[in-house]
Amino acid sequence: MKIFARFIGVILVFASSASLAQESLTMDMVENDAIQYSNQKQIGRLAPFVSLGSYEFKSNGSNKGIEPNQRFGLGVMTVVSSAKRTVLEVGLAYQPMGARYEGRTSSGFKMTQLVDLEYLAVPLVAKTYFRPNNTGFFLKLGVVPAYLMKAEAEVTLKQSGFIGPNATAKGSVEDKFTDIDVQGMVGVGGLFETYFTNRIFLDLSFGRSLVPISRKTTVDVYNEGFLLSAGLTL
């Protein structure tokens, strides 16, 4: 009788364990389905953003006197593919770049040259999140092809000790730069839930031209700099 009771007890323990395992498996499946559904809902949603870029020129020659040029940009991104912890995005952005150069001419004038490059960019970005529901902190890696819409330079000359207006000249320098720039980009950021259906994001990325942007010159020049972006999913 005791042996039979023990046998029944063992069966009950196994049955209870199997039931708990099945319940846990069911809960995991429900949770995974919910995460997958939430991730799929992000596909096609627009995410407008504003950005502040700090770009400069880097070359295989001397970079002395070259300083970053800070400009604001804007754009919109959208998710084209979303899986667990991984998102692919594509966008369209107005992105100013360029650089500032300060030095002196052989005549003793202090020269400041500001080069503004305005691009229409198409960011192609892959993001890896630390959470399975694709929120929180992420790493990003991408390629950014861009078309040069405008290239303009402003040169200001001022002689040491000279009191009076500066000599300033402004003109197009589109013939100095290629029409297409392709940058490689890496960065970090975060995407956070709100009380509404929107999500806010903030990220910082570093980009550099993969090919020279200079034309008709023996010196190879590249765009290089940082971009701070903030936006909201609609």
PDB file of C-alpha atoms in Angstrom:
ATOM      1  CA  MET A   1       0.000   0.000   0.000  1.00  0.00           C
ATOM      2  CA  LYS A   2       2.817   2.377   0.860  1.00  0.00           C
ATOM      3  CA  ILE A   3       4.538   1.571  -2.436  1.00  0.00           C
ATOM      4  CA  PHE A   4       1.317   2.330  -4.320  1.00  0.00           C
ATOM      5  CA  ALA A   5       0.928   5.657  -2.458  1.00  0.00           C
ATOM      6  CA  ARG A   6       4.513   6.646  -3.281  1.00  0.00           C
ATOM      7  CA  PHE A   7       3.935   5.702  -6.921  1.00  0.00           C
ATOM      8  CA  ILE A   8       0.831   7.912  -7.035  1.00  0.00           C
ATOM      9  CA  GLY A   9       2.805  10.741  -5.394  1.00  0.00           C
ATOM     10  CA  VAL A  10       5.563  10.519  -8.002  1.00  0.00           C
ATOM     11  CA  ILE A  11       2.983  10.620 -10.785  1.00  0.00           C
ATOM     12  CA  LEU A  12       1.356  13.693  -9.254  1.00  0.00           C
ATOM     13  CA  VAL A  13       4.736  15.451  -8.952  1.00  0.00           C
ATOM     14  CA  PHE A  14       5.583  14.747 -12.602  1.00  0.00           C
ATOM     15  CA  ALA A  15       2.123  15.850 -13.676  1.00  0.00           C
ATOM     16  CA  SER A  16       2.450  19.074 -11.709  1.00  0.00           C
ATOM     17  CA  SER A  17       5.916  19.770 -13.164  1.00  0.00           C
ATOM     18  CA  ALA A  18       4.693  19.094 -16.678  1.00  0.00           C
ATOM     19  CA  SER A  19       1.752  21.433 -16.122  1.00  0.00           C
ATOM     20  CA  LEU A  20       4.028  24.194 -14.840  1.00  0.00           C
ATOM     21  CA  ALA A  21       6.417  23.694 -17.757  1.00  0.00           C
ATOM     22  CA  GLN A  22       3.551  23.832 -20.225  1.00  0.00           C
ATOM     23  CA  GLU A  23       2.204  26.986 -18.569  1.00  0.00           C
ATOM     24  CA  SER A  24       5.654  28.601 -18.682  1.00  0.00           C
ATOM     25  CA  LEU A  25       6.071  27.654 -22.343  1.00  0.00           C
ATOM     26  CA  THR A  26       2.648  29.086 -23.129  1.00  0.00           C
ATOM     27  CA  MET A  27       3.497  32.349 -21.345  1.00  0.00           C
ATOM     28  CA  ASP A  28       6.807  32.595 -23.243  1.00  0.00           C
ATOM     29  CA  MET A  29       5.012  32.051 -26.548  1.00  0.00           C
ATOM     30  CA  VAL A  30       2.428  34.716 -25.696  1.00  0.00           C
ATOM     31  CA  GLU A  31       5.185  37.141 -24.679  1.00  0.00           C
ATOM     32  CA  ASN A  32       7.188  36.466 -27.854  1.00  0.00           C
ATOM     33  CA  ASP A  33       4.076  36.914 -29.980  1.00  0.00           C
ATOM     34  CA  ALA A  34       3.362  40.222 -28.243  1.00  0.00           C
ATOM     35  CA  ILE A  35       6.936  41.418 -28.812  1.00  0.00           C
ATOM     36  CA  GLN A  36       6.838  40.358 -32.443  1.00  0.00           C
ATOM     37  CA  TYR A  37       3.491  42.098 -32.945  1.00  0.00           C
ATOM     38  CA  SER A  38       4.816  45.281 -31.301  1.00  0.00           C
ATOM     39  CA  ASN A  39       7.949  45.220 -33.476  1.00  0.00           C
ATOM     40  CA  GLN A  40       5.980  44.658 -36.669  1.00  0.00           C
ATOM     41  CA  LYS A  41       3.724  47.607 -35.831  1.00  0.00           C
ATOM     42  CA  GLN A  42       6.759  49.916 -36.119  1.00  0.00           C
ATOM     43  CA  ILE A  43       7.250  49.123 -39.815  1.00  0.00           C
ATOM     44  CA  GLY A  44       6.273  52.061 -41.987  1.00  0.00           C
ATOM     45  CA  ARG A  45       5.914  54.572 -39.152  1.00  0.00           C
ATOM     46  CA  LEU A  46       7.500  57.925 -39.891  1.00  0.00           C
ATOM     47  CA  ALA A  47      10.019  59.414 -37.481  1.00  0.00           C
ATOM     48  CA  PRO A  48      10.875  63.081 -38.208  1.00  0.00           C
ATOM     49  CA  PHE A  49      14.010  64.432 -36.549  1.00  0.00           C
ATOM     50  CA  VAL A  50      16.208  67.485 -36.207  1.00  0.00           C
ATOM     51  CA  SER A  51      19.980  67.283 -36.048  1.00  0.00           C
ATOM     52  CA  LEU A  52      23.043  69.309 -35.179  1.00  0.00           C
ATOM     53  CA  GLY A  53      26.135  68.427 -37.161  1.00  0.00           C
ATOM     54  CA  SER A  54      29.734  69.360 -36.470  1.00  0.00           C
ATOM     55  CA  TYR A  55      31.673  68.585 -39.647  1.00  0.00           C
ATOM     56  CA  GLU A  56      35.092  69.414 -41.011  1.00  0.00           C
ATOM     57  CA  PHE A  57      37.383  68.467 -43.871  1.00  0.00           C
ATOM     58  CA  LYS A  58      40.053  65.805 -43.510  1.00  0.00           C
ATOM     59  CA  SER A  59      42.680  65.315 -46.173  1.00  0.00           C
ATOM     60  CA  ASN A  60      45.847  63.409 -46.945  1.00  0.00           C
ATOM     61  CA  GLY A  61      47.693  66.751 -46.759  1.00  0.00           C
ATOM     62  CA  SER A  62      47.959  69.342 -44.011  1.00  0.00           C
ATOM     63  CA  ASN A  63      44.830  69.874 -41.871  1.00  0.00           C
ATOM     64  CA  LYS A  64      46.282  72.841 -39.981  1.00  0.00           C
ATOM     65  CA  GLY A  65      43.809  75.670 -39.414  1.00  0.00           C
ATOM     66  CA  ILE A  66      40.732  73.621 -40.365  1.00  0.00           C
ATOM     67  CA  GLU A  67      37.920  73.791 -37.815  1.00  0.00           C
ATOM     68  CA  PRO A  68      34.444  72.207 -37.654  1.00  0.00           C
ATOM     69  CA  ASN A  69      31.402  73.917 -39.112  1.00  0.00           C
ATOM     70  CA  GLN A  70      28.229  73.561 -36.995  1.00  0.00           C
ATOM     71  CA  ARG A  71      24.901  73.503 -38.841  1.00  0.00           C
ATOM     72  CA  PHE A  72      21.359  72.304 -38.171  1.00  0.00           C
ATOM     73  CA  GLY A  73      19.651  69.731 -40.379  1.00  0.00           C
ATOM     74  CA  LEU A  74      16.379  67.827 -40.483  1.00  0.00           C
ATOM     75  CA  GLY A  75      14.894  64.706 -41.983  1.00  0.00           C
ATOM     76  CA  VAL A  76      12.617  61.722 -41.588  1.00  0.00           C
ATOM     77  CA  MET A  77      13.289  58.008 -41.058  1.00  0.00           C
ATOM     78  CA  THR A  78      11.081  54.948 -41.366  1.00  0.00           C
ATOM     79  CA  VAL A  79      11.455  51.294 -40.361  1.00  0.00           C
ATOM     80  CA  VAL A  80      11.469  48.893 -43.318  1.00  0.00           C
ATOM     81  CA  SER A  81      12.253  45.688 -41.397  1.00  0.00           C
ATOM     82  CA  SER A  82      11.933  44.806 -37.724  1.00  0.00           C
ATOM     83  CA  ALA A  83      12.990  41.628 -35.953  1.00  0.00           C
ATOM     84  CA  LYS A  84      13.931  40.762 -32.401  1.00  0.00           C
ATOM     85  CA  ARG A  85      16.606  43.282 -31.351  1.00  0.00           C
ATOM     86  CA  THR A  86      17.340  44.317 -34.964  1.00  0.00           C
ATOM     87  CA  VAL A  87      15.824  47.097 -37.064  1.00  0.00           C
ATOM     88  CA  LEU A  88      16.561  48.315 -40.586  1.00  0.00           C
ATOM     89  CA  GLU A  89      15.714  51.930 -41.410  1.00  0.00           C
ATOM     90  CA  VAL A  90      15.827  54.202 -44.445  1.00  0.00           C
ATOM     91  CA  GLY A  91      15.332  57.945 -44.553  1.00  0.00           C
ATOM     92  CA  LEU A  92      15.658  61.259 -46.318  1.00  0.00           C
ATOM     93  CA  ALA A  93      17.516  64.192 -44.797  1.00  0.00           C
ATOM     94  CA  TYR A  94      18.756  67.706 -45.456  1.00  0.00           C
ATOM     95  CA  GLN A  95      22.283  67.635 -44.081  1.00  0.00           C
ATOM     96  CA  PRO A  96      24.644  70.644 -44.192  1.00  0.00           C
ATOM     97  CA  MET A  97      28.370  69.957 -43.879  1.00  0.00           C
ATOM     98  CA  GLY A  98      31.556  71.850 -44.701  1.00  0.00           C
ATOM     99  CA  ALA A  99      34.361  73.391 -42.681  1.00  0.00           C
ATOM    100  CA  ARG A 100      35.983  76.612 -41.486  1.00  0.00           C
ATOM    101  CA  TYR A 101      39.572  77.571 -42.222  1.00  0.00           C
ATOM    102  CA  GLU A 102      41.578  80.284 -40.485  1.00  0.00           C
ATOM    103  CA  GLY A 103      45.040  81.439 -41.473  1.00  0.00           C
ATOM    104  CA  ARG A 104      47.058  84.334 -42.883  1.00  0.00           C
ATOM    105  CA  THR A 105      47.890  85.370 -46.401  1.00  0.00           C
ATOM    106  CA  SER A 106      51.405  86.247 -47.566  1.00  0.00           C
ATOM    107  CA  SER A 107      50.352  89.936 -47.394  1.00  0.00           C
ATOM    108  CA  GLY A 108      49.660  89.739 -43.669  1.00  0.00           C
ATOM    109  CA  PHE A 109      45.874  89.621 -43.876  1.00  0.00           C
ATOM    110  CA  LYS A 110      44.008  87.351 -41.489  1.00  0.00           C
ATOM    111  CA  MET A 111      41.870  85.078 -43.648  1.00  0.00           C
ATOM    112  CA  THR A 112      38.746  83.204 -42.609  1.00  0.00           C
ATOM    113  CA  GLN A 113      37.164  80.888 -45.143  1.00  0.00           C
ATOM    114  CA  LEU A 114      33.800  79.274 -44.453  1.00  0.00           C
ATOM    115  CA  VAL A 115      32.754  76.480 -46.817  1.00  0.00           C
ATOM    116  CA  ASP A 116      29.096  75.393 -46.675  1.00  0.00           C
ATOM    117  CA  LEU A 117      28.073  72.155 -48.347  1.00  0.00           C
ATOM    118  CA  GLU A 118      24.375  71.289 -48.424  1.00  0.00           C
ATOM    119  CA  TYR A 119      23.453  67.649 -49.092  1.00  0.00           C
ATOM    120  CA  LEU A 120      20.272  65.689 -49.682  1.00  0.00           C
ATOM    121  CA  ALA A 121      21.091  62.436 -47.913  1.00  0.00           C
ATOM    122  CA  VAL A 122      19.500  58.972 -47.905  1.00  0.00           C
ATOM    123  CA  PRO A 123      20.561  57.251 -44.644  1.00  0.00           C
ATOM    124  CA  LEU A 124      20.497  53.427 -44.679  1.00  0.00           C
ATOM    125  CA  VAL A 125      20.812  52.292 -41.072  1.00  0.00           C
ATOM    126  CA  ALA A 126      20.854  49.021 -39.121  1.00  0.00           C
ATOM    127  CA  LYS A 127      20.193  49.209 -35.371  1.00  0.00           C
ATOM    128  CA  THR A 128      20.816  46.544 -32.739  1.00  0.00           C
ATOM    129  CA  TYR A 129      18.885  46.917 -29.480  1.00  0.00           C
ATOM    130  CA  PHE A 130      19.714  45.443 -26.093  1.00  0.00           C
ATOM    131  CA  ARG A 131      16.027  44.668 -25.462  1.00  0.00           C
ATOM    132  CA  PRO A 132      13.959  42.205 -27.522  1.00  0.00           C
ATOM    133  CA  ASN A 133      11.105  44.708 -27.959  1.00  0.00           C
ATOM    134  CA  ASN A 134      13.429  47.124 -29.800  1.00  0.00           C
ATOM    135  CA  THR A 135      13.347  49.889 -27.221  1.00  0.00           C
ATOM    136  CA  GLY A 136      15.989  51.336 -24.941  1.00  0.00           C
ATOM    137  CA  PHE A 137      19.615  51.722 -25.922  1.00  0.00           C
ATOM    138  CA  PHE A 138      20.948  50.665 -29.311  1.00  0.00           C
ATOM    139  CA  LEU A 139      24.027  50.565 -31.521  1.00  0.00           C
ATOM    140  CA  LYS A 140      23.771  51.729 -35.131  1.00  0.00           C
ATOM    141  CA  LEU A 141      25.764  51.151 -38.289  1.00  0.00           C
ATOM    142  CA  GLY A 142      24.995  52.539 -41.704  1.00  0.00           C
ATOM    143  CA  VAL A 143      25.839  53.980 -45.082  1.00  0.00           C
ATOM    144  CA  VAL A 144      24.729  57.469 -46.109  1.00  0.00           C
ATOM    145  CA  PRO A 145      24.733  58.327 -49.832  1.00  0.00           C
ATOM    146  CA  ALA A 146      24.220  62.053 -50.367  1.00  0.00           C
ATOM    147  CA  TYR A 147      23.734  64.399 -53.306  1.00  0.00           C
ATOM    148  CA  LEU A 148      25.426  67.819 -53.221  1.00  0.00           C
ATOM    149  CA  MET A 149      22.736  70.478 -53.744  1.00  0.00           C
ATOM    150  CA  LYS A 150      24.833  73.563 -52.980  1.00  0.00           C
ATOM    151  CA  ALA A 151      28.492  74.417 -52.340  1.00  0.00           C
ATOM    152  CA  GLU A 152      29.374  77.955 -51.329  1.00  0.00           C
ATOM    153  CA  ALA A 153      32.425  79.611 -49.807  1.00  0.00           C
ATOM    154  CA  GLU A 154      32.749  82.927 -47.993  1.00  0.00           C
ATOM    155  CA  VAL A 155      36.206  84.461 -47.575  1.00  0.00           C
ATOM    156  CA  THR A 156      36.860  87.298 -45.136  1.00  0.00           C
ATOM    157  CA  LEU A 157      40.155  89.259 -45.044  1.00  0.00           C
ATOM    158  CA  LYS A 158      41.247  91.599 -42.268  1.00  0.00           C
ATOM    159  CA  GLN A 159      44.663  93.229 -41.891  1.00  0.00           C
ATOM    160  CA  SER A 160      46.276  93.250 -38.452  1.00  0.00           C
ATOM    161  CA  GLY A 161      45.703  96.558 -36.664  1.00  0.00           C
ATOM    162  CA  PHE A 162      43.416  97.794 -39.451  1.00  0.00           C
ATOM    163  CA  ILE A 163      40.286  99.602 -38.265  1.00  0.00           C
ATOM    164  CA  GLY A 164      37.459  99.417 -40.745  1.00  0.00           C
ATOM    165  CA  PRO A 165      35.197  97.021 -42.605  1.00  0.00           C
ATOM    166  CA  ASN A 166      36.477  93.601 -43.542  1.00  0.00           C
ATOM    167  CA  ALA A 167      36.860  92.568 -47.160  1.00  0.00           C
ATOM    168  CA  THR A 168      34.398  89.756 -47.822  1.00  0.00           C
ATOM    169  CA  ALA A 169      33.767  87.713 -50.940  1.00  0.00           C
ATOM    170  CA  LYS A 170      31.217  84.934 -51.452  1.00  0.00           C
ATOM    171  CA  GLY A 171      30.768  82.572 -54.356  1.00  0.00           C
ATOM    172  CA  SER A 172      29.974  79.077 -55.554  1.00  0.00           C
ATOM    173  CA  VAL A 173      32.597  76.331 -55.271  1.00  0.00           C
ATOM    174  CA  GLU A 174      30.539  73.506 -56.753  1.00  0.00           C
ATOM    175  CA  ASP A 175      33.276  72.825 -59.298  1.00  0.00           C
ATOM    176  CA  LYS A 176      35.630  71.909 -56.413  1.00  0.00           C
ATOM    177  CA  PHE A 177      33.491  69.062 -55.033  1.00  0.00           C
ATOM    178  CA  THR A 178      31.948  65.896 -56.411  1.00  0.00           C
ATOM    179  CA  ASP A 179      28.171  65.627 -56.777  1.00  0.00           C
ATOM    180  CA  ILE A 180      27.959  62.457 -54.668  1.00  0.00           C
ATOM    181  CA  ASP A 181      29.296  61.731 -51.198  1.00  0.00           C
ATOM    182  CA  VAL A 182      29.022  58.292 -49.573  1.00  0.00           C
ATOM    183  CA  GLN A 183      29.674  58.141 -45.840  1.00  0.00           C
ATOM    184  CA  GLY A 184      30.134  55.284 -43.442  1.00  0.00           C
ATOM    185  CA  MET A 185      28.465  55.874 -40.092  1.00  0.00           C
ATOM    186  CA  VAL A 186      28.513  54.361 -36.584  1.00  0.00           C
ATOM    187  CA  GLY A 187      26.695  55.542 -33.496  1.00  0.00           C
ATOM    188  CA  VAL A 188      24.799  54.933 -30.261  1.00  0.00           C
ATOM    189  CA  GLY A 189      21.423  56.086 -29.048  1.00  0.00           C
ATOM    190  CA  GLY A 190      18.187  55.333 -27.284  1.00  0.00           C
ATOM    191  CA  LEU A 191      14.517  54.872 -28.181  1.00  0.00           C
ATOM    192  CA  PHE A 192      12.053  55.319 -25.338  1.00  0.00           C
ATOM    193  CA  GLU A 193       8.345  54.736 -24.861  1.00  0.00           C
ATOM    194  CA  THR A 194       5.981  57.551 -23.867  1.00  0.00           C
ATOM    195  CA  TYR A 195       2.519  57.556 -22.298  1.00  0.00           C
ATOM    196  CA  PHE A 196       1.136  57.868 -25.814  1.00  0.00           C
ATOM    197  CA  THR A 197       1.791  55.692 -28.874  1.00  0.00           C
ATOM    198  CA  ASN A 198       4.786  57.827 -29.849  1.00  0.00           C
ATOM    199  CA  ARG A 199       8.388  56.999 -29.133  1.00  0.00           C
ATOM    200  CA  ILE A 200      11.181  59.541 -28.724  1.00  0.00           C
ATOM    201  CA  PHE A 201      14.761  58.882 -29.759  1.00  0.00           C
ATOM    202  CA  LEU A 202      18.145  60.501 -29.367  1.00  0.00           C
ATOM    203  CA  ASP A 203      21.393  59.361 -30.948  1.00  0.00           C
ATOM    204  CA  LEU A 204      24.952  60.453 -31.611  1.00  0.00           C
ATOM    205  CA  SER A 205      26.837  59.205 -34.664  1.00  0.00           C
ATOM    206  CA  PHE A 206      30.212  59.627 -36.306  1.00  0.00           C
ATOM    207  CA  GLY A 207      30.498  59.733 -40.084  1.00  0.00           C
ATOM    208  CA  ARG A 208      33.276  59.924 -42.636  1.00  0.00           C
ATOM    209  CA  SER A 209      33.329  59.941 -46.426  1.00  0.00           C
ATOM    210  CA  LEU A 210      34.317  56.592 -47.888  1.00  0.00           C
ATOM    211  CA  VAL A 211      35.546  58.228 -51.101  1.00  0.00           C
ATOM    212  CA  PRO A 212      37.139  61.673 -51.677  1.00  0.00           C
ATOM    213  CA  ILE A 213      34.752  64.588 -52.245  1.00  0.00           C
ATOM    214  CA  SER A 214      37.414  66.821 -53.836  1.00  0.00           C
ATOM    215  CA  ARG A 215      37.540  67.312 -57.595  1.00  0.00           C
ATOM    216  CA  LYS A 216      40.418  68.385 -59.861  1.00  0.00           C
ATOM    217  CA  THR A 217      43.016  68.380 -57.110  1.00  0.00           C
ATOM    218  CA  THR A 218      45.972  66.274 -56.029  1.00  0.00           C
ATOM    219  CA  VAL A 219      44.785  66.390 -52.399  1.00  0.00           C
ATOM    220  CA  ASP A 220      42.030  63.974 -51.350  1.00  0.00           C
ATOM    221  CA  VAL A 221      39.452  65.689 -49.131  1.00  0.00           C
ATOM    222  CA  TYR A 222      36.818  63.906 -47.016  1.00  0.00           C
ATOM    223  CA  ASN A 223      33.815  64.994 -44.968  1.00  0.00           C
ATOM    224  CA  GLU A 224      34.144  63.942 -41.330  1.00  0.00           C
ATOM    225  CA  GLY A 225      32.221  64.791 -38.201  1.00  0.00           C
ATOM    226  CA  PHE A 226      29.591  64.088 -35.565  1.00  0.00           C
ATOM    227  CA  LEU A 227      25.810  64.281 -35.803  1.00  0.00           C
ATOM    228  CA  LEU A 228      23.440  64.625 -32.845  1.00  0.00           C
ATOM    229  CA  SER A 229      19.831  63.782 -33.727  1.00  0.00           C
ATOM    230  CA  ALA A 230      16.541  63.867 -31.811  1.00  0.00           C
ATOM    231  CA  GLY A 231      13.124  62.884 -33.074  1.00  0.00           C
ATOM    232  CA  LEU A 232       9.685  61.394 -32.480  1.00  0.00           C
ATOM    233  CA  THR A 233       7.840  58.498 -34.111  1.00  0.00           C
ATOM    234  CA  LEU A 234       4.398  59.422 -35.427  1.00  0.00           C
TER     235      LEU A 234
END
